[in-house]
Coordinates of C-alpha atoms in Angstrom, one line a residue:
M1 CA -5.0 23.5 -12.1
C2 CA -6.3 24.2 -15.6
N3 CA -6.1 28.0 -15.9
V4 CA -7.9 29.4 -19.0
A5 CA -7.6 32.7 -20.8
G6 CA -9.7 35.6 -19.5
K7 CA -10.0 38.3 -16.9
S8 CA -9.2 37.5 -13.3
L9 CA -12.3 37.7 -11.2
V10 CA -10.9 37.5 -7.6
P11 CA -8.7 39.8 -5.4
A12 CA -5.8 38.7 -3.2
T13 CA -7.1 37.3 0.0
Y14 CA -6.4 35.2 3.1
D15 CA -3.1 33.3 2.9
H16 CA -3.2 31.0 5.9
Q17 CA -4.2 27.4 5.5
V18 CA -4.4 24.9 8.4
T19 CA -4.2 21.2 7.6
P20 CA -4.4 18.6 10.5
E21 CA -0.6 18.2 10.3
Q22 CA -0.1 22.0 10.5
L23 CA -2.6 22.2 13.4
S24 CA -0.8 19.4 15.2
A25 CA 2.5 21.2 14.8
L26 CA 0.9 24.5 15.9
V27 CA -0.5 23.0 19.1
R28 CA 2.9 21.4 19.9
A29 CA 4.6 24.8 19.3
V30 CA 2.0 26.4 21.7
V31 CA 2.9 23.8 24.4
G32 CA 6.5 24.6 23.8
G33 CA 5.9 28.3 24.1
A34 CA 4.0 27.8 27.4
V35 CA 6.9 25.7 28.8
E36 CA 9.5 28.2 27.7
R37 CA 7.8 31.1 29.5
G38 CA 7.1 29.0 32.6
A39 CA 3.3 28.8 32.2
L40 CA 3.6 25.0 32.1
S41 CA 6.1 22.5 33.5
V42 CA 5.9 19.5 31.1
D43 CA 7.9 17.8 28.4
V44 CA 6.8 18.9 25.0
P45 CA 5.1 15.9 23.3
A46 CA 6.8 14.5 20.2
D47 CA 3.4 14.5 18.5
V48 CA -0.1 16.0 19.2
V49 CA -3.1 14.1 18.0
V50 CA -5.9 16.2 16.5
E51 CA -9.1 14.7 15.4
R52 CA -12.3 15.8 13.7
P53 CA -15.1 15.9 16.3
R54 CA -18.2 13.8 15.6
N55 CA -20.4 16.9 16.1
P56 CA -19.4 19.7 13.6
E57 CA -20.8 22.3 16.1
H58 CA -17.8 21.4 18.3
G59 CA -15.4 22.9 15.9
D60 CA -13.2 21.8 13.0
Y61 CA -10.8 19.8 15.1
A62 CA -10.3 18.7 18.7
T63 CA -7.4 17.6 20.8
T64 CA -7.0 15.9 24.2
V65 CA -3.4 17.2 24.7
A66 CA -4.3 19.0 27.9
L67 CA -5.7 15.8 29.5
K68 CA -2.5 14.0 28.6
L69 CA -0.2 16.7 30.0
A70 CA -2.2 17.4 33.2
K71 CA -0.7 14.7 35.4
Q72 CA 2.9 15.8 34.5
A73 CA 2.0 19.4 35.0
G74 CA 0.4 18.7 38.4
R75 CA -2.6 20.7 37.5
P76 CA -6.3 20.0 36.6
P77 CA -6.8 19.2 32.8
R78 CA -9.1 22.1 32.3
E79 CA -6.6 24.5 33.8
V80 CA -3.9 23.2 31.4
A81 CA -6.4 23.5 28.6
E82 CA -7.2 27.1 29.4
V83 CA -3.5 28.0 29.2
L84 CA -3.2 26.4 25.8
A85 CA -6.5 27.8 24.6
A86 CA -5.4 31.4 25.4
D87 CA -2.3 31.0 23.2
L88 CA -4.1 29.2 20.4
R89 CA -6.6 32.0 20.1
E90 CA -3.8 34.4 19.1
Q91 CA -2.6 32.2 16.2
P92 CA -3.3 33.1 12.6
G93 CA -6.0 31.0 11.0
I94 CA -7.7 30.2 14.3
A95 CA -11.1 31.8 14.9
R96 CA -12.2 30.1 18.1
V97 CA -10.9 27.7 20.8
D98 CA -13.3 26.3 23.3
V99 CA -12.5 24.3 26.4
A100 CA -15.0 21.5 26.8
G101 CA -15.7 18.6 29.1
P102 CA -12.8 17.5 31.3
G103 CA -10.3 19.5 29.2
F104 CA -10.9 19.0 25.5
L105 CA -9.7 21.7 23.2
N106 CA -12.2 22.3 20.4
I107 CA -10.7 24.4 17.6
T108 CA -12.5 26.3 14.8
F109 CA -10.6 27.8 11.9
A110 CA -11.0 31.3 10.6
Q111 CA -13.1 31.7 7.5
G112 CA -10.8 31.2 4.6
A113 CA -8.2 29.2 6.5
L114 CA -10.0 25.9 5.7
G115 CA -10.5 27.0 2.1
R116 CA -6.8 27.5 1.5
I117 CA -6.4 23.7 1.9
A118 CA -8.0 23.4 -1.6
V119 CA -5.4 25.9 -2.9
D120 CA -2.6 24.0 -1.2
A121 CA -3.7 20.7 -2.6
V122 CA -3.9 22.0 -6.2
T123 CA -0.6 23.8 -5.9
A124 CA 1.2 20.8 -4.5
G125 CA -0.2 18.5 -7.3
E126 CA 1.3 15.1 -7.3
A127 CA 3.2 15.9 -4.0
Y128 CA 0.0 16.4 -2.1
G129 CA -0.4 13.6 0.5
R130 CA 3.3 12.9 0.6
T131 CA 5.1 13.2 3.9
D132 CA 8.4 12.5 5.6
A133 CA 6.9 10.4 8.4
L134 CA 9.0 7.4 7.6
A135 CA 12.1 9.2 6.3
G136 CA 15.3 7.4 7.1
Q137 CA 13.9 3.9 7.0
R138 CA 15.4 1.5 4.4
V139 CA 12.8 -1.2 3.7
N140 CA 13.2 -4.4 1.7
L141 CA 9.6 -5.3 0.7
E142 CA 9.3 -8.9 -0.6
F143 CA 6.0 -10.0 -2.0
V144 CA 4.5 -12.5 -4.5
S145 CA 7.6 -14.6 -4.8
A146 CA 5.8 -17.4 -6.6
N147 CA 7.8 -20.4 -7.6
P148 CA 8.6 -20.4 -11.4
T149 CA 6.6 -23.6 -11.9
G150 CA 3.4 -22.1 -13.0
P151 CA 1.4 -18.8 -13.5
V152 CA 0.8 -16.4 -10.7
H153 CA -2.3 -17.7 -8.9
I154 CA -5.1 -15.7 -7.3
G155 CA -3.4 -15.6 -3.8
G156 CA -0.2 -14.3 -5.4
T157 CA -2.3 -11.8 -7.3
R158 CA -3.6 -10.4 -4.0
W159 CA -0.1 -9.9 -2.8
A160 CA 0.9 -8.3 -6.1
A161 CA -1.9 -5.7 -5.6
V162 CA -1.4 -5.1 -1.9
G163 CA 2.4 -5.3 -2.0
D164 CA 2.7 -2.9 -4.8
A165 CA 0.3 -0.5 -3.1
L166 CA 2.2 -0.8 0.2
G167 CA 5.5 0.0 -1.6
R168 CA 3.9 3.1 -3.0
L169 CA 2.5 4.1 0.4
L170 CA 5.9 3.6 2.1
T171 CA 7.6 5.7 -0.5
A172 CA 4.9 8.4 -0.3
S173 CA 5.6 8.5 3.5
G174 CA 9.4 9.1 3.0
A175 CA 10.8 5.5 3.3
D176 CA 13.5 4.2 1.0
V177 CA 11.8 1.1 -0.4
S178 CA 13.1 -1.7 -2.6
R179 CA 10.5 -4.1 -4.0
E180 CA 11.9 -7.6 -4.3
Y181 CA 10.7 -10.9 -5.8
Y182 CA 12.5 -14.0 -4.6
F183 CA 12.1 -17.0 -7.0
N184 CA 12.9 -20.5 -5.8
D185 CA 14.8 -21.7 -8.9
A186 CA 16.6 -24.4 -6.9
G187 CA 15.2 -27.5 -5.2
S188 CA 12.8 -30.4 -5.6
Q189 CA 9.9 -28.4 -7.0
I190 CA 12.0 -27.4 -10.0
D191 CA 12.9 -31.0 -10.6
R192 CA 9.2 -31.9 -10.6
F193 CA 8.6 -29.0 -13.0
A194 CA 11.3 -30.2 -15.4
R195 CA 10.0 -33.8 -15.3
S196 CA 6.5 -32.5 -16.1
L197 CA 7.8 -30.6 -19.1
V198 CA 9.7 -33.7 -20.4
A199 CA 6.5 -35.8 -20.0
A200 CA 4.4 -33.2 -21.9
A201 CA 7.0 -33.1 -24.7
H202 CA 6.8 -36.8 -25.1
G203 CA 3.0 -36.8 -24.9
R204 CA 3.0 -38.7 -21.6
P205 CA 0.8 -37.9 -18.6
A206 CA 2.4 -35.6 -15.9
P207 CA 4.3 -37.5 -13.1
E208 CA 2.2 -38.2 -10.1
D209 CA 4.0 -35.5 -8.1
G210 CA 4.3 -33.2 -11.1
Y211 CA 2.5 -30.2 -12.5
A212 CA -0.6 -30.2 -14.8
G213 CA -2.4 -27.6 -16.9
D214 CA -2.3 -26.4 -20.4
Y215 CA 0.6 -24.1 -19.6
I216 CA 2.9 -27.1 -19.1
G217 CA 2.3 -28.3 -22.7
E218 CA 2.7 -24.8 -24.0
I219 CA 6.1 -24.3 -22.3
A220 CA 7.3 -27.8 -23.3
G221 CA 6.4 -26.9 -26.9
Q222 CA 8.4 -23.6 -26.7
V223 CA 11.4 -25.5 -25.3
V224 CA 11.3 -28.0 -28.2
A225 CA 10.9 -25.2 -30.7
A226 CA 14.0 -23.5 -29.3
E227 CA 16.0 -26.7 -29.0
P228 CA 14.7 -29.1 -31.7
G229 CA 16.9 -32.0 -30.7
V230 CA 16.2 -31.8 -27.0
T231 CA 13.9 -34.8 -26.8
E232 CA 16.7 -37.0 -28.3
L233 CA 19.2 -36.3 -25.6
P234 CA 20.1 -38.7 -22.8
A235 CA 17.5 -38.6 -20.0
A236 CA 19.5 -36.6 -17.5
E237 CA 20.7 -34.1 -20.0
E238 CA 17.2 -33.8 -21.5
Q239 CA 15.7 -33.0 -18.1
E240 CA 18.4 -30.5 -17.3
R241 CA 17.7 -28.6 -20.6
F242 CA 14.0 -28.6 -19.9
R243 CA 14.7 -27.4 -16.4
V244 CA 16.9 -24.5 -17.4
R245 CA 14.9 -23.4 -20.5
G246 CA 11.6 -24.1 -18.8
V247 CA 12.3 -22.0 -15.7
E248 CA 13.5 -19.1 -18.0
L249 CA 10.3 -19.2 -20.0
M250 CA 8.0 -19.6 -17.0
F251 CA 9.6 -16.8 -15.1
A252 CA 9.6 -14.5 -18.2
E253 CA 5.8 -15.2 -18.4
I254 CA 5.4 -14.4 -14.6
K255 CA 7.3 -11.1 -15.0
A256 CA 5.3 -10.2 -18.1
S257 CA 1.9 -10.9 -16.4
L258 CA 2.9 -8.9 -13.4
A259 CA 4.1 -6.0 -15.5
E260 CA 0.8 -6.0 -17.4
F261 CA -0.8 -5.8 -13.9
G262 CA 1.3 -2.7 -13.2
V263 CA 3.7 -4.5 -10.8
V264 CA 7.4 -4.2 -11.5
F265 CA 10.1 -5.2 -9.0
D266 CA 13.3 -3.4 -8.3
T267 CA 15.1 -6.7 -7.7
Y268 CA 14.4 -10.3 -8.9
F269 CA 16.5 -12.4 -6.6
S270 CA 17.4 -16.0 -7.6
E271 CA 17.7 -18.6 -4.9
A272 CA 20.2 -20.4 -7.1
T273 CA 22.7 -17.5 -6.7
L274 CA 22.8 -18.1 -2.9
H275 CA 23.9 -21.7 -3.6
A276 CA 26.4 -20.7 -6.2
S277 CA 28.0 -17.9 -4.2
G278 CA 28.6 -20.0 -1.1
A279 CA 26.2 -17.8 0.9
L280 CA 24.6 -20.9 2.7
E281 CA 28.0 -22.2 3.9
K282 CA 28.9 -18.7 5.1
V283 CA 25.7 -18.1 7.1
I284 CA 25.8 -21.5 8.7
G285 CA 29.4 -20.7 9.7
T286 CA 28.2 -17.4 11.2
L287 CA 25.5 -19.2 13.2
R288 CA 27.9 -21.9 14.3
E289 CA 30.3 -19.2 15.6
R290 CA 27.4 -17.7 17.6
G291 CA 26.9 -21.1 19.2
H292 CA 23.5 -21.9 17.8
V293 CA 24.3 -24.8 15.4
Y294 CA 24.7 -28.5 16.4
E295 CA 24.9 -31.9 14.8
A296 CA 22.4 -34.7 15.4
D297 CA 21.1 -37.8 13.5
G298 CA 23.6 -37.1 10.7
A299 CA 22.1 -33.6 10.1
T300 CA 23.0 -30.0 10.9
W301 CA 20.5 -28.1 13.1
L302 CA 19.8 -24.5 14.2
R303 CA 18.8 -24.3 17.8
T304 CA 15.7 -22.1 17.1
T305 CA 14.0 -23.2 20.3
E306 CA 16.4 -20.8 22.1
F307 CA 14.5 -18.0 20.4
G308 CA 10.9 -19.1 20.9
D309 CA 10.4 -21.5 18.0
D310 CA 8.4 -24.7 18.8
K311 CA 11.2 -27.0 17.6
D312 CA 14.8 -26.8 16.2
R313 CA 15.1 -26.6 12.4
P314 CA 17.5 -28.5 10.2
L315 CA 20.0 -26.6 8.0
V316 CA 21.6 -29.5 6.3
K317 CA 19.8 -32.9 5.8
S318 CA 21.4 -36.2 6.5
D319 CA 22.0 -36.7 2.8
G320 CA 24.1 -33.5 2.7
D321 CA 21.5 -31.4 0.9
Y322 CA 20.7 -27.9 2.2
T323 CA 17.2 -27.3 3.5
Y324 CA 15.0 -24.4 2.3
F325 CA 15.4 -23.0 5.8
A326 CA 19.2 -22.7 5.2
A327 CA 18.5 -20.7 2.1
D328 CA 16.1 -18.5 4.1
C329 CA 18.9 -17.8 6.6
A330 CA 21.3 -16.9 3.8
Y331 CA 18.7 -14.8 2.0
Y332 CA 17.9 -12.8 5.2
Q333 CA 21.6 -12.1 5.8
D334 CA 22.0 -11.0 2.2
K335 CA 19.3 -8.4 2.6
R336 CA 20.9 -7.1 5.8
D337 CA 24.3 -7.0 4.1
R338 CA 22.7 -4.9 1.3
G339 CA 21.9 -2.2 4.0
F340 CA 18.2 -2.8 4.7
D341 CA 17.3 -2.1 8.3
R342 CA 13.8 -3.5 8.0
V343 CA 12.8 -6.7 6.1
V344 CA 9.1 -7.0 5.3
I345 CA 7.8 -10.3 3.9
M346 CA 4.3 -10.8 2.7
L347 CA 3.0 -14.4 2.9
G348 CA -0.3 -16.3 2.5
A349 CA -2.1 -17.5 5.7
D350 CA -1.0 -21.1 4.9
H351 CA 2.5 -20.0 5.9
A352 CA 1.6 -18.9 9.4
G353 CA 3.8 -21.6 10.9
Y354 CA 6.7 -20.0 9.1
V355 CA 6.7 -16.9 11.3
G356 CA 8.2 -18.4 14.5
R357 CA 11.1 -20.0 12.8
Y358 CA 11.9 -16.9 10.8
K359 CA 11.9 -14.7 13.9
A360 CA 14.2 -17.3 15.5
L361 CA 16.7 -17.2 12.7
V362 CA 16.7 -13.4 12.8
A363 CA 17.5 -13.5 16.5
A364 CA 20.1 -16.2 16.1
L365 CA 21.9 -13.9 13.7
G366 CA 22.0 -11.2 16.3
D367 CA 19.2 -9.0 15.1
D368 CA 16.0 -7.9 16.8
P369 CA 12.9 -9.5 15.1
A370 CA 10.7 -6.7 16.5
Q371 CA 12.9 -4.1 14.7
N372 CA 14.4 -5.8 11.7
L373 CA 11.7 -8.2 10.6
E374 CA 8.0 -7.9 9.7
I375 CA 5.9 -10.7 8.3
L376 CA 2.4 -9.9 7.0
L377 CA 0.0 -12.8 6.5
G378 CA -2.9 -12.6 4.1
Q379 CA -6.1 -14.6 3.8
L380 CA -7.5 -16.4 0.8
V381 CA -9.4 -14.9 -2.1
N382 CA -12.5 -16.6 -3.6
L383 CA -13.8 -15.6 -7.0
V384 CA -17.6 -15.7 -7.4
R385 CA -19.7 -15.4 -10.6
D386 CA -23.5 -15.7 -10.8
G387 CA -23.4 -16.5 -7.1
Q388 CA -21.2 -19.5 -7.5
P389 CA -17.5 -19.9 -6.7
L390 CA -15.1 -20.4 -9.6
R391 CA -12.9 -23.5 -9.1
M392 CA -10.6 -23.9 -12.0
S393 CA -8.6 -22.0 -14.5
K394 CA -8.9 -23.0 -18.2
R395 CA -5.1 -22.7 -18.6
A396 CA -3.6 -23.5 -15.3
G397 CA -5.9 -26.4 -14.7
T398 CA -6.0 -26.4 -10.9
V399 CA -6.0 -22.7 -9.8
I400 CA -7.4 -19.3 -10.8
T401 CA -4.6 -17.1 -12.1
L402 CA -3.8 -13.4 -12.3
A403 CA -4.5 -13.5 -16.0
D404 CA -8.0 -15.1 -15.4
L405 CA -8.9 -12.2 -13.0
V406 CA -7.7 -9.5 -15.2
E407 CA -9.5 -11.0 -18.2
A408 CA -12.7 -11.0 -16.1
V409 CA -12.7 -7.5 -14.6
G410 CA -9.7 -5.6 -15.9
A411 CA -6.5 -4.7 -14.1
D412 CA -7.8 -1.5 -12.4
A413 CA -10.8 -3.2 -10.9
A414 CA -8.7 -6.3 -9.9
R415 CA -6.1 -4.2 -8.2
Y416 CA -8.6 -2.0 -6.4
A417 CA -10.7 -5.0 -5.3
L418 CA -7.8 -6.8 -3.9
A419 CA -6.3 -3.8 -2.1
R420 CA -9.7 -2.6 -0.7
A421 CA -9.9 -5.2 2.1
S422 CA -7.6 -5.7 5.0
V423 CA -5.2 -8.5 4.3
D424 CA -6.3 -10.4 7.4
Q425 CA -9.8 -10.8 5.9
Q426 CA -10.8 -13.4 3.4
I427 CA -12.3 -12.0 0.2
D428 CA -15.2 -13.2 -1.8
L429 CA -14.7 -11.2 -5.0
D430 CA -17.9 -10.9 -7.1
L431 CA -16.8 -10.8 -10.7
D432 CA -20.3 -9.6 -11.8
L433 CA -20.1 -6.6 -9.5
W434 CA -16.5 -5.6 -10.3
S435 CA -17.0 -5.8 -14.0
T436 CA -20.0 -3.4 -14.1
Q437 CA -20.0 0.3 -14.8
A438 CA -22.3 1.3 -11.9
S439 CA -22.0 3.1 -8.6
D440 CA -22.2 -0.2 -6.8
N441 CA -18.8 -1.0 -8.2
P442 CA -16.4 0.8 -5.8
V443 CA -13.6 1.4 -8.3
F444 CA -16.0 2.8 -10.9
Y445 CA -17.6 5.0 -8.3
V446 CA -14.2 6.6 -7.5
Q447 CA -13.0 6.8 -11.0
Y448 CA -16.3 8.3 -12.2
A449 CA -15.9 11.1 -9.6
H450 CA -12.5 11.9 -11.0
A451 CA -13.8 11.9 -14.6
R452 CA -16.8 14.0 -13.6
I453 CA -14.6 16.7 -12.2
C454 CA -12.4 16.6 -15.3
S455 CA -15.5 17.2 -17.4
L456 CA -16.5 20.1 -15.2
L457 CA -13.1 21.7 -15.5
R458 CA -13.2 21.3 -19.3
G459 CA -16.6 23.0 -19.2
A460 CA -15.1 25.9 -17.2
A461 CA -12.4 26.3 -19.8
D462 CA -14.9 26.2 -22.6
L463 CA -16.7 29.1 -20.9
G464 CA -13.5 31.1 -20.7
I465 CA -13.5 31.3 -16.9
D466 CA -10.2 32.5 -15.5
L467 CA -9.3 30.5 -12.4
G468 CA -6.6 33.0 -11.4
T469 CA -3.7 31.9 -9.2
A470 CA -3.1 30.6 -5.8
D471 CA -2.5 34.2 -4.7
T472 CA -5.8 35.6 -6.1
V473 CA -8.4 33.0 -5.4
D474 CA -10.8 34.0 -2.6
A475 CA -10.8 30.9 -0.5
A476 CA -13.1 32.5 2.1
Q477 CA -15.9 32.0 -0.4
L478 CA -15.9 28.3 0.5
A479 CA -18.2 28.4 3.6
H480 CA -21.2 26.3 2.6
P481 CA -21.5 23.2 4.9
R482 CA -21.0 20.9 1.9
E483 CA -17.9 22.8 0.9
V484 CA -16.6 22.6 4.4
D485 CA -17.2 18.9 4.5
L486 CA -15.2 18.5 1.3
L487 CA -12.4 20.7 2.5
R488 CA -12.1 18.7 5.7
A489 CA -12.0 15.4 3.7
I490 CA -9.2 16.8 1.4
A491 CA -7.3 17.9 4.5
E492 CA -7.3 14.3 5.8
F493 CA -5.5 12.8 2.9
P494 CA -1.9 13.2 4.1
R495 CA -2.8 11.6 7.4
V496 CA -4.6 8.8 5.7
V497 CA -1.6 8.0 3.5
T498 CA 0.8 8.1 6.5
A499 CA -1.5 5.9 8.7
A500 CA -2.0 3.4 5.9
A501 CA 1.8 3.2 5.4
E502 CA 2.5 2.8 9.1
L503 CA -0.3 0.2 9.7
R504 CA 0.5 -1.6 6.4
A505 CA -3.1 -1.0 5.4
P506 CA -3.6 0.1 1.8
H507 CA -7.3 -0.6 2.2
R508 CA -7.6 2.6 4.3
V509 CA -6.8 4.6 1.2
A510 CA -9.5 2.9 -0.9
R511 CA -12.1 3.4 1.7
Y512 CA -11.1 7.0 2.1
L513 CA -11.4 7.6 -1.6
E514 CA -14.9 6.2 -1.7
E515 CA -15.9 8.5 1.2
L516 CA -14.2 11.4 -0.6
A517 CA -16.1 10.6 -3.8
G518 CA -19.4 10.5 -1.9
T519 CA -18.6 13.8 -0.2
Y520 CA -17.9 15.4 -3.6
H521 CA -21.1 14.2 -5.1
R522 CA -23.0 15.6 -2.1
F523 CA -21.2 19.0 -2.6
Y524 CA -22.0 19.0 -6.3
D525 CA -25.6 18.3 -5.7
A526 CA -25.9 21.2 -3.1
C527 CA -23.6 23.8 -4.6
R528 CA -23.9 25.0 -8.2
V529 CA -20.4 25.4 -9.7
L530 CA -20.7 26.6 -13.3
P531 CA -22.9 29.6 -14.2
R532 CA -26.0 29.0 -16.2
G533 CA -27.1 30.8 -19.4
D534 CA -25.9 34.4 -19.4
E535 CA -24.8 34.4 -15.8
E536 CA -21.4 35.8 -15.0
A537 CA -18.8 33.8 -13.2
T538 CA -18.2 35.1 -9.6
A539 CA -15.6 34.8 -7.0
T540 CA -17.6 31.9 -5.6
T541 CA -17.5 30.2 -9.0
V542 CA -13.8 30.4 -9.1
A543 CA -13.3 29.2 -5.5
R544 CA -15.6 26.2 -6.2
L545 CA -13.6 25.3 -9.3
W546 CA -10.4 25.3 -7.2
L547 CA -12.2 23.1 -4.7
C548 CA -13.2 20.7 -7.5
S549 CA -9.7 20.7 -8.8
A550 CA -8.3 19.9 -5.3
T551 CA -10.7 17.0 -5.1
R552 CA -9.5 15.8 -8.5
T553 CA -5.9 16.0 -7.3
V554 CA -6.6 13.9 -4.2
L555 CA -8.6 11.3 -6.1
R556 CA -5.8 11.0 -8.7
N557 CA -3.1 10.8 -6.1
G558 CA -5.0 8.3 -4.0
L559 CA -5.7 6.0 -7.0
A560 CA -2.0 6.3 -7.9
V561 CA -1.1 5.0 -4.5
L562 CA -3.2 1.9 -5.2
G563 CA -1.7 1.6 -8.7
V564 CA -5.1 2.4 -10.3
H565 CA -5.6 4.8 -13.2
A566 CA -7.6 8.0 -12.9
P567 CA -9.4 8.4 -16.2
E568 CA -10.4 11.8 -17.5
R569 CA -13.3 10.4 -19.5
M570 CA -15.6 7.5 -18.9

């Protein structure tokens, strides 16, 4: 809150605020009290759902807890509801409790109780919206994990935006989260990458199974510049130098482009370290001891069909080389050995067939796939400009990259656009829309609401209006229908964050922010905030400024969850 010098205008007033979480806890406590004194014979529910009724005339919030408890209580739902309603009416901050229909409880807050939500949000600041709903969970969140053979493509960019937002959401909900990038720096694709670099360095076309695009020539040139005699080495040694140096350069570029996009990982895990440490031999030994490994056709197999997979999977090929699946087994075990109780992996839809075998390997290692593993699949992203799909990157040659998207619309718009849709939906991202500064552009609409409030608060400071303190603001002044709408929206933010984290759905935050911005604009149009001309600031003026500041807090915190900036001027 931006307090400014001047005389305080408001007296001390009502000090109870009732958010949905507090109301849920209150109803649960009331049920417990009724059980304790013998008025009800039920188990106290672990959680009580409260929701905003569609018709505002039915109160601020409603709950069906009486209907859910009636059977256990052996009494009609309305009778259970009447017991709870009588106790709720005695609670601070509650103005009215009505029993409706078959046993709904419709709850209306006392005047000022809802207004204190704005004070609570401003006072909490960056902490508003954070909960401990997922406290105690240790989550390893793996996303992007693009091979170091080329720039991050548009599919990987979607996972960068969504994965980073999900990590922020999980953290905001109390989980202990580690963001991890797994890069496949071992295997045949790295060999093809090295041969492509060698070809480019000698001015030859890329191998038939190699990689093309301007970036290959650029990296080959950097290798030659760093090691001038590399092209004169024997072929095998030359390819090895291009492999080592090329992977280093490519991965450094990948990390840099992600960092510019606002995505930094806690751990960058190298597949090659699994091979070097003997982790593959160890995990195969573990699986063999558990009775799930057998030999056939000169190869070593994991009997994944025992755990629901459609066919058994090879761990070691007949030529003695390990399979990628063997590395997957070792990598999963490594995560568990590091103490993570839940492994979350984000993959593109083209990896859907991967889910069954991964669940099988988790089960084969003695874990519960339903508890220890979670695989999220995301759909494709299509970029559109002037109504036509974009097909090719100037630099990468065959794919659109993260850098292409950021260049077209900016990092904020790109992150917001990619996180705004459910991951199971294909996106047609209109570059013309997302690059405009207009209300049709969702990220501009939300950021503009934040900047507009910042401008308003600067205006209040210029007028010398004293906003007082949390103890002096008269929140009961906030009674206009548009003010109430805005307060209810602000109160929902912690629940939105928790639900988005639990459902792995960052898009819920984006849609909420757009609704909040619209609710704020409607409030501002209906309720004059700053005095005009020679008018004096009133208690209502101050209360509305706190409400504006609370809205700003939520917009800023919500955008931060998505990794998007909240500008103060636009």
